[in-house]
Coordinates of C-alpha atoms in Angstrom, one line a residue:
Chain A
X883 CA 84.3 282.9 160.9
X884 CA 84.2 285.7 158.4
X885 CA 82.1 289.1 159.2
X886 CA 79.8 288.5 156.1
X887 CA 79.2 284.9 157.6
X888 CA 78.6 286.5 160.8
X889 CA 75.7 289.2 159.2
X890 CA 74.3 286.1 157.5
X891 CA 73.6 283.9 160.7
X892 CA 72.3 287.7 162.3
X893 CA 70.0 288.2 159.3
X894 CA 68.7 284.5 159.4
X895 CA 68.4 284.2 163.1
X896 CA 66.6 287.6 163.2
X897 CA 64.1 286.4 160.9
X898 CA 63.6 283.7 163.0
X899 CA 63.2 285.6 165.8
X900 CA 60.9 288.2 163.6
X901 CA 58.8 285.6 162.6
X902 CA 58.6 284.3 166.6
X903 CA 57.3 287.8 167.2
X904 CA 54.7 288.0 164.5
X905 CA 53.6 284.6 165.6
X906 CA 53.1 285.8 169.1
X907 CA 51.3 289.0 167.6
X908 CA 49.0 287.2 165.3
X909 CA 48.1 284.3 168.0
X910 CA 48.1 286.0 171.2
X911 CA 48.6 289.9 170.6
X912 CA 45.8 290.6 167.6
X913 CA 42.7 290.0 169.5
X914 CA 43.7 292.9 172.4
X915 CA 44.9 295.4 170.0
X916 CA 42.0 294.7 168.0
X917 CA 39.4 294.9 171.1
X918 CA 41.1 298.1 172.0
X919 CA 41.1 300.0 168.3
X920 CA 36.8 299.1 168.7
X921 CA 37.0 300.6 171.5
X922 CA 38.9 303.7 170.3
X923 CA 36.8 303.9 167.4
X924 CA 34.0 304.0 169.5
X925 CA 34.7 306.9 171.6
X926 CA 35.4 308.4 168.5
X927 CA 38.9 308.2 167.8
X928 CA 41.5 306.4 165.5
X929 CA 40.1 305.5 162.4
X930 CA 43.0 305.7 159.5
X931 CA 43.9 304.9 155.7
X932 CA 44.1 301.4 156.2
X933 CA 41.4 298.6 157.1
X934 CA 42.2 296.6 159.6
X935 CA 42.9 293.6 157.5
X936 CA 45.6 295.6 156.3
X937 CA 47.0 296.7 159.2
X938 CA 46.8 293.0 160.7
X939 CA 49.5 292.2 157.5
X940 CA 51.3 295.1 157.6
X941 CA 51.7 294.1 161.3
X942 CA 53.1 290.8 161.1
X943 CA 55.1 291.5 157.7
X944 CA 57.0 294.4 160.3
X945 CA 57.4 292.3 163.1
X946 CA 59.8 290.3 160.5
X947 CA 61.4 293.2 159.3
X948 CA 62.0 294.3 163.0
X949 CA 63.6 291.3 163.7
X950 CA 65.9 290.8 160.6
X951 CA 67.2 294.5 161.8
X952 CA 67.6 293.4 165.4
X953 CA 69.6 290.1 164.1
X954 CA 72.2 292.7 162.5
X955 CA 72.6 294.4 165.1
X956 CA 73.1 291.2 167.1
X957 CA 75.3 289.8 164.9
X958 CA 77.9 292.6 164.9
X959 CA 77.8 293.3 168.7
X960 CA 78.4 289.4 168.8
X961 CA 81.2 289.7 166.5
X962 CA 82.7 292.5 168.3
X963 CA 82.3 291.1 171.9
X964 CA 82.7 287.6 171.5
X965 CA 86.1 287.4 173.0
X966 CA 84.3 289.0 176.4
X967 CA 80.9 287.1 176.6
X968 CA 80.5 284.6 178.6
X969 CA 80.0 280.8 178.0
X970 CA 83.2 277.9 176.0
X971 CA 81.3 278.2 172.8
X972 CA 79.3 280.2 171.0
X973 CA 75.6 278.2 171.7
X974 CA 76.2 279.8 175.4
X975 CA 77.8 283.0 174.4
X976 CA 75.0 283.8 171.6
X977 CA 72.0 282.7 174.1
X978 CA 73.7 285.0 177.1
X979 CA 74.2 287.9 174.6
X980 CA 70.5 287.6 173.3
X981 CA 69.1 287.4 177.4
X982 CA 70.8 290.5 177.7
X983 CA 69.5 292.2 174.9
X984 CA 66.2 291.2 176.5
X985 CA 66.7 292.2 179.4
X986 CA 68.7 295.5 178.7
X987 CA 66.9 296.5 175.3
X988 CA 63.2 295.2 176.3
X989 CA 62.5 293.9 180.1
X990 CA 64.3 297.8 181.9
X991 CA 62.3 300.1 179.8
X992 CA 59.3 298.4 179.6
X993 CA 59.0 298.6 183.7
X994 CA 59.3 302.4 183.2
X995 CA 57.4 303.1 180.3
X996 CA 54.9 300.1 179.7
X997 CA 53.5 299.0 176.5
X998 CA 50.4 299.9 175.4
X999 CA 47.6 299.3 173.3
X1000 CA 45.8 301.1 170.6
X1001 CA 44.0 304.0 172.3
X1002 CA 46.1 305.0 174.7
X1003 CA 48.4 307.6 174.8
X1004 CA 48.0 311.5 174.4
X1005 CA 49.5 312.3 170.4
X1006 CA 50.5 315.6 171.9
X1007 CA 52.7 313.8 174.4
X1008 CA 54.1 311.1 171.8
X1009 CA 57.1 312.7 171.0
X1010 CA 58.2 313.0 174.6
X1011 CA 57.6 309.7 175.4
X1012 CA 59.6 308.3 172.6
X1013 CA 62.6 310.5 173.4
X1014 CA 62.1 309.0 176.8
X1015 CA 62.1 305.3 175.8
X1016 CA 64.8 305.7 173.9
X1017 CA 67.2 307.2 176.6
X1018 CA 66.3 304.8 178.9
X1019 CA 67.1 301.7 176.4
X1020 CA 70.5 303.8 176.1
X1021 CA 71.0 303.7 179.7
X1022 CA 70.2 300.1 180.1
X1023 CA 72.0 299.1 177.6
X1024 CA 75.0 301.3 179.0
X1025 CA 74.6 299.8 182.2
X1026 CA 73.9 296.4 181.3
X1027 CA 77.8 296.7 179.1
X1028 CA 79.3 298.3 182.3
X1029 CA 78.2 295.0 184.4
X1030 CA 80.0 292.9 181.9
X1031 CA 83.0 294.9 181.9
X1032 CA 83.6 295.4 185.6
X1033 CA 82.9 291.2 185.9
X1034 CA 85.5 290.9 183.5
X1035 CA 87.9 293.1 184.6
X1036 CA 87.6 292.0 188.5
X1037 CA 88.1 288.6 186.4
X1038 CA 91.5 289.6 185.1
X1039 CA 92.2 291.0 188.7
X1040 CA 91.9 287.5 190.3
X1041 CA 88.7 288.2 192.1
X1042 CA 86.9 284.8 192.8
X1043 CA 83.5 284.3 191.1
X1044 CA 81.1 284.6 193.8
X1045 CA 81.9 287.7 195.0
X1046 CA 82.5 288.9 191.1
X1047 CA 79.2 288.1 190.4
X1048 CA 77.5 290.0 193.5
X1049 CA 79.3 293.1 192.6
X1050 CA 78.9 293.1 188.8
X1051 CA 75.0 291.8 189.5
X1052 CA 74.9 294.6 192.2
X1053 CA 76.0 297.3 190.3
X1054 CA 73.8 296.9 187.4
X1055 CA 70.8 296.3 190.0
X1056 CA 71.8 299.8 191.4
X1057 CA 72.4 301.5 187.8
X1058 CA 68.8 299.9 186.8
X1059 CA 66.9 301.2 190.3
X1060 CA 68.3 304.8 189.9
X1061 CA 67.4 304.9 186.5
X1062 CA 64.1 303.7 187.1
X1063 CA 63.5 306.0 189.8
X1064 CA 64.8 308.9 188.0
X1065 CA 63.0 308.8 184.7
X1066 CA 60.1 310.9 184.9
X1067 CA 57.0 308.6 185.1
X1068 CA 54.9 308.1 181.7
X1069 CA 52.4 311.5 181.2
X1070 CA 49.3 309.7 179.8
X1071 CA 46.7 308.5 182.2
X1072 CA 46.1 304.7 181.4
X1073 CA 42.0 304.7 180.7
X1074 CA 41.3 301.7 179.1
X1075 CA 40.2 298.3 180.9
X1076 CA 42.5 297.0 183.4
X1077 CA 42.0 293.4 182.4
X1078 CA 42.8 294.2 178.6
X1079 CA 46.2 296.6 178.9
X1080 CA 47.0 294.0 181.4
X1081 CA 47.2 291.2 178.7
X1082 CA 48.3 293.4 175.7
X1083 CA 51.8 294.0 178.1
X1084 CA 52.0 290.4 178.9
X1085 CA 51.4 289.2 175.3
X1086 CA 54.3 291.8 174.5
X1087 CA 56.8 291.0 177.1
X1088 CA 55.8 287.4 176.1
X1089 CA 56.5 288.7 171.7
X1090 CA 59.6 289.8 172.6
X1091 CA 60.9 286.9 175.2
X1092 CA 60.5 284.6 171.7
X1093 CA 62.2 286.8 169.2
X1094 CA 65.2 286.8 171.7
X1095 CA 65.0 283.5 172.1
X1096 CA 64.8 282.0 168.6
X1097 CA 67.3 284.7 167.3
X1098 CA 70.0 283.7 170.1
X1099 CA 68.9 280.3 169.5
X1100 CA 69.2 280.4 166.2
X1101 CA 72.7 282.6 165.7
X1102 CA 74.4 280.5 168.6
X1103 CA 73.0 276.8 166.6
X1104 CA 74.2 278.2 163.2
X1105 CA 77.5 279.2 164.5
X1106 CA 78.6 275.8 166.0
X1107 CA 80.3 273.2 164.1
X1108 CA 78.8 270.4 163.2
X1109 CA 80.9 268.4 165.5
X1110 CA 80.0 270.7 168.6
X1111 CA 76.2 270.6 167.8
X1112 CA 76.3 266.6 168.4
X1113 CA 78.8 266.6 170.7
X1114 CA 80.1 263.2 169.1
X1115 CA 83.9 263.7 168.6
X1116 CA 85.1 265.9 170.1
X1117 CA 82.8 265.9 173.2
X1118 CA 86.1 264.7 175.7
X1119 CA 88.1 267.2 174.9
X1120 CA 85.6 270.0 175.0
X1121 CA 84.4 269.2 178.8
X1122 CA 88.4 269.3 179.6
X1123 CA 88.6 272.5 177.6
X1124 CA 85.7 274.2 179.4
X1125 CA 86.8 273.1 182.6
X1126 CA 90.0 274.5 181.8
X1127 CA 88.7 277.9 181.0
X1128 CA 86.3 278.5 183.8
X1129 CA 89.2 278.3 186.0
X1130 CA 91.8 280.1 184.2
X1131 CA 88.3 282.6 184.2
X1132 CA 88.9 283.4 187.6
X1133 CA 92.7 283.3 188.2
X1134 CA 94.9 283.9 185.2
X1135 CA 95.0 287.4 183.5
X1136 CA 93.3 288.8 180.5
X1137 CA 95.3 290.4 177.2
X1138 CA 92.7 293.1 176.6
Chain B
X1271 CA 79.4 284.4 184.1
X1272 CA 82.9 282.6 183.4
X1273 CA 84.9 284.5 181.0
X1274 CA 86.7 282.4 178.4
X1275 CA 90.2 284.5 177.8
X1276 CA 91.3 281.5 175.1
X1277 CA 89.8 283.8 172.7
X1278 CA 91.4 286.5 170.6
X1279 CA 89.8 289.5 170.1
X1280 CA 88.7 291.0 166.6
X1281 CA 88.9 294.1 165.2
X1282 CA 84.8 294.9 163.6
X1283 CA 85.5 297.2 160.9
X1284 CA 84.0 300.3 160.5
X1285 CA 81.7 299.4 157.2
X1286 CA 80.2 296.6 160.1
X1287 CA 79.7 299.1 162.6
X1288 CA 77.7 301.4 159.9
X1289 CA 75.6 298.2 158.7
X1290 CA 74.7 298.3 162.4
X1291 CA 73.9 301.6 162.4
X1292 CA 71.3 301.2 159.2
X1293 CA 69.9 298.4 161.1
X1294 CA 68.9 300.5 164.1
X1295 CA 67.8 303.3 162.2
X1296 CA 65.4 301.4 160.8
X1297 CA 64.1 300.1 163.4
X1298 CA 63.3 303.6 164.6
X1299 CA 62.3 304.7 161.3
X1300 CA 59.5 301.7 161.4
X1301 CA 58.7 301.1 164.8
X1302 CA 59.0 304.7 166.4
X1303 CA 59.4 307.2 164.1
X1304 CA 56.5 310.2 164.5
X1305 CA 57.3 312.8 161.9
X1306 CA 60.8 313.7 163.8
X1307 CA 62.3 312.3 161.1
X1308 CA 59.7 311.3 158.4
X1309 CA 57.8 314.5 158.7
X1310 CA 54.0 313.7 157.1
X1311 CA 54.8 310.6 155.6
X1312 CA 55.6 309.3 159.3
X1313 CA 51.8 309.2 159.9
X1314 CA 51.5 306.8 157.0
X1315 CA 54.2 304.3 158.2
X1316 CA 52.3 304.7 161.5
X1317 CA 48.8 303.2 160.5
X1318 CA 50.6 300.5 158.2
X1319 CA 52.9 299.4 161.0
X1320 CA 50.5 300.0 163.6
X1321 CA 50.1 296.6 164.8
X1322 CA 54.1 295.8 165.2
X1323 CA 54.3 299.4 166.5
X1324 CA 52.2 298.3 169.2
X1325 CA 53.4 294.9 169.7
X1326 CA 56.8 296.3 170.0
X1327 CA 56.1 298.1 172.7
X1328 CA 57.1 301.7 171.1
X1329 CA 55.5 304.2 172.6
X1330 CA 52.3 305.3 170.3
X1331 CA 49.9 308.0 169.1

């Protein structure tokens, strides 16, 4: 496939995946972070140029945005390591590259440095925390990439696949810990209810779990043939192919 | 994870890689940008993204 093809099916399955996250914002995220800007109002903060109603639009019209950006960005790292992902076609590979970009990009940092909603967090302390969050993506992401590598390259080695896995799974469990114990711990004290930050960081982990899902949904359906989506004629030959690969996966040795 | 080595590697060129780049900046520029970059006008982009700020998870205010 060509790499303006490629960008295409990133900037269509990001949409998607955008429009997955401005679902989950309008449905399920709107009514916390609208509880908690009442409540900010009412201890006499917040308050800015643009109503509510605005903001609400504004909102869900950059959730979209954010995710046709993201499906760019997913479509050239897809392009760039298909060869190494794993999965025989690229349904799998796009849905396994998309669950790590989840878990790397979203799931790592947001253990360290939690979402939260309007009203929280010091402005004095904003640019701090953002230089944080962004390291530690970097490092997750770095680690997360590392994983991959040292599966495949115990791969090309001959190693056999359980033991692969537990190493490569093991080292990025290690990478992840020490980060996560080595980050210095978010500065702002967390003061509104309990019960409402509690569902704003679900709702969130929950916004982003779709827009990686649809966009690596998405990418992986538009990138098939239409032969491989149904399976019909080819269907023989691809269960010998795969079979074929996940065993020359573990033995035979690797050009790159 | 079963590596498929059937596959032949390709070369992204660099005009990809900066595409890329654009992508991600705006994504910072929108989502997490505080004036370290958009200096005054970042306080702007702030209230009219503030609800995908905050449903991004990007650390705010």
């Amino acid at each position: 496939m060509s790499l303006g093809r490629c960008l295409r099916r990133g900037v269509a399955a990001g949409a998607a995946g955008g429009v997955a996250l401005a679902l989950a914002l309008a449905v399920l995220g709107g009514a916390a972070i609208s509880e908690a800007v009442e409540l900010e109002e009412a201890g006499g903060g917040g308050g800015g140029p643009f109503s509510r109603g605005v903001q609400q639009v504004a909102g869900v019209v950059g959730a979209v945005a954010l995710g046709v950006a993201v499906g760019v960005v997913f479509a050239v790292v897809f392009a760039a390591a298909r060869h190494r992902l794993p999965g025989r076609d690229d349904w799998r590979r796009s849905l396994w590259l998309a669950a790590a970009a989840f878990a790397a990009g979203h799931l790592v940092p947001a253990l360290k440095y939690p979402p939260n909603p309007p009203g929280v967090g010091d402005p004095a302390t904003v640019g701090r925390r953002t230089a944080l969050y962004v390291l530690l993506i970097a490092f997750s992401v770095v680690a997360t990439v590392g994983a991959a590598r040292l599966n495949n390259w115990l791969a090309a080695r001959g190693t056999a696949a359980a033991p692969r896995h537990l190493l490569a799974v093991g080292a990025w469990l290690a990478l992840v810990a020490v980060a996560l114990a080595g980050f210095p711990p978010p500065p702002d004290p967390v003061e509104a209810p309990a019960t409402l930050v509690w569902n704003f960081r679900l709702t969130v982990v929950g916004g982003w779990l779709g827009l990686w899902a649809v966009t690596g949904a998405v990418f992986g359906w538009l990138s098939l043939s239409p032969a491989e989506r149904t399976g019909r004629e080819d269907a023989d030959s691809a269960d010998t192919a795969g079979t074929a690969a996940e065993e020359a996966g573990g033995t035979s040795s690797r050009s790159d | 994870m079963e590596p498929t080595p059937a596959i032949a590697p390709r070369t992204v060129p660099l005009w990809a890689w900066l595409v890329a780049a654009l992508a991600l900046a705006l994504v910072y520029l929108l989502a997490a940008d505080n004036g370290l970059v958009l200096g005054r006008a970042a306080g702007v982009v702030h209230e009219l993204f503030h609800d995908a700020r905050h449903f991004a998870g990007v650390p705010c205010h």
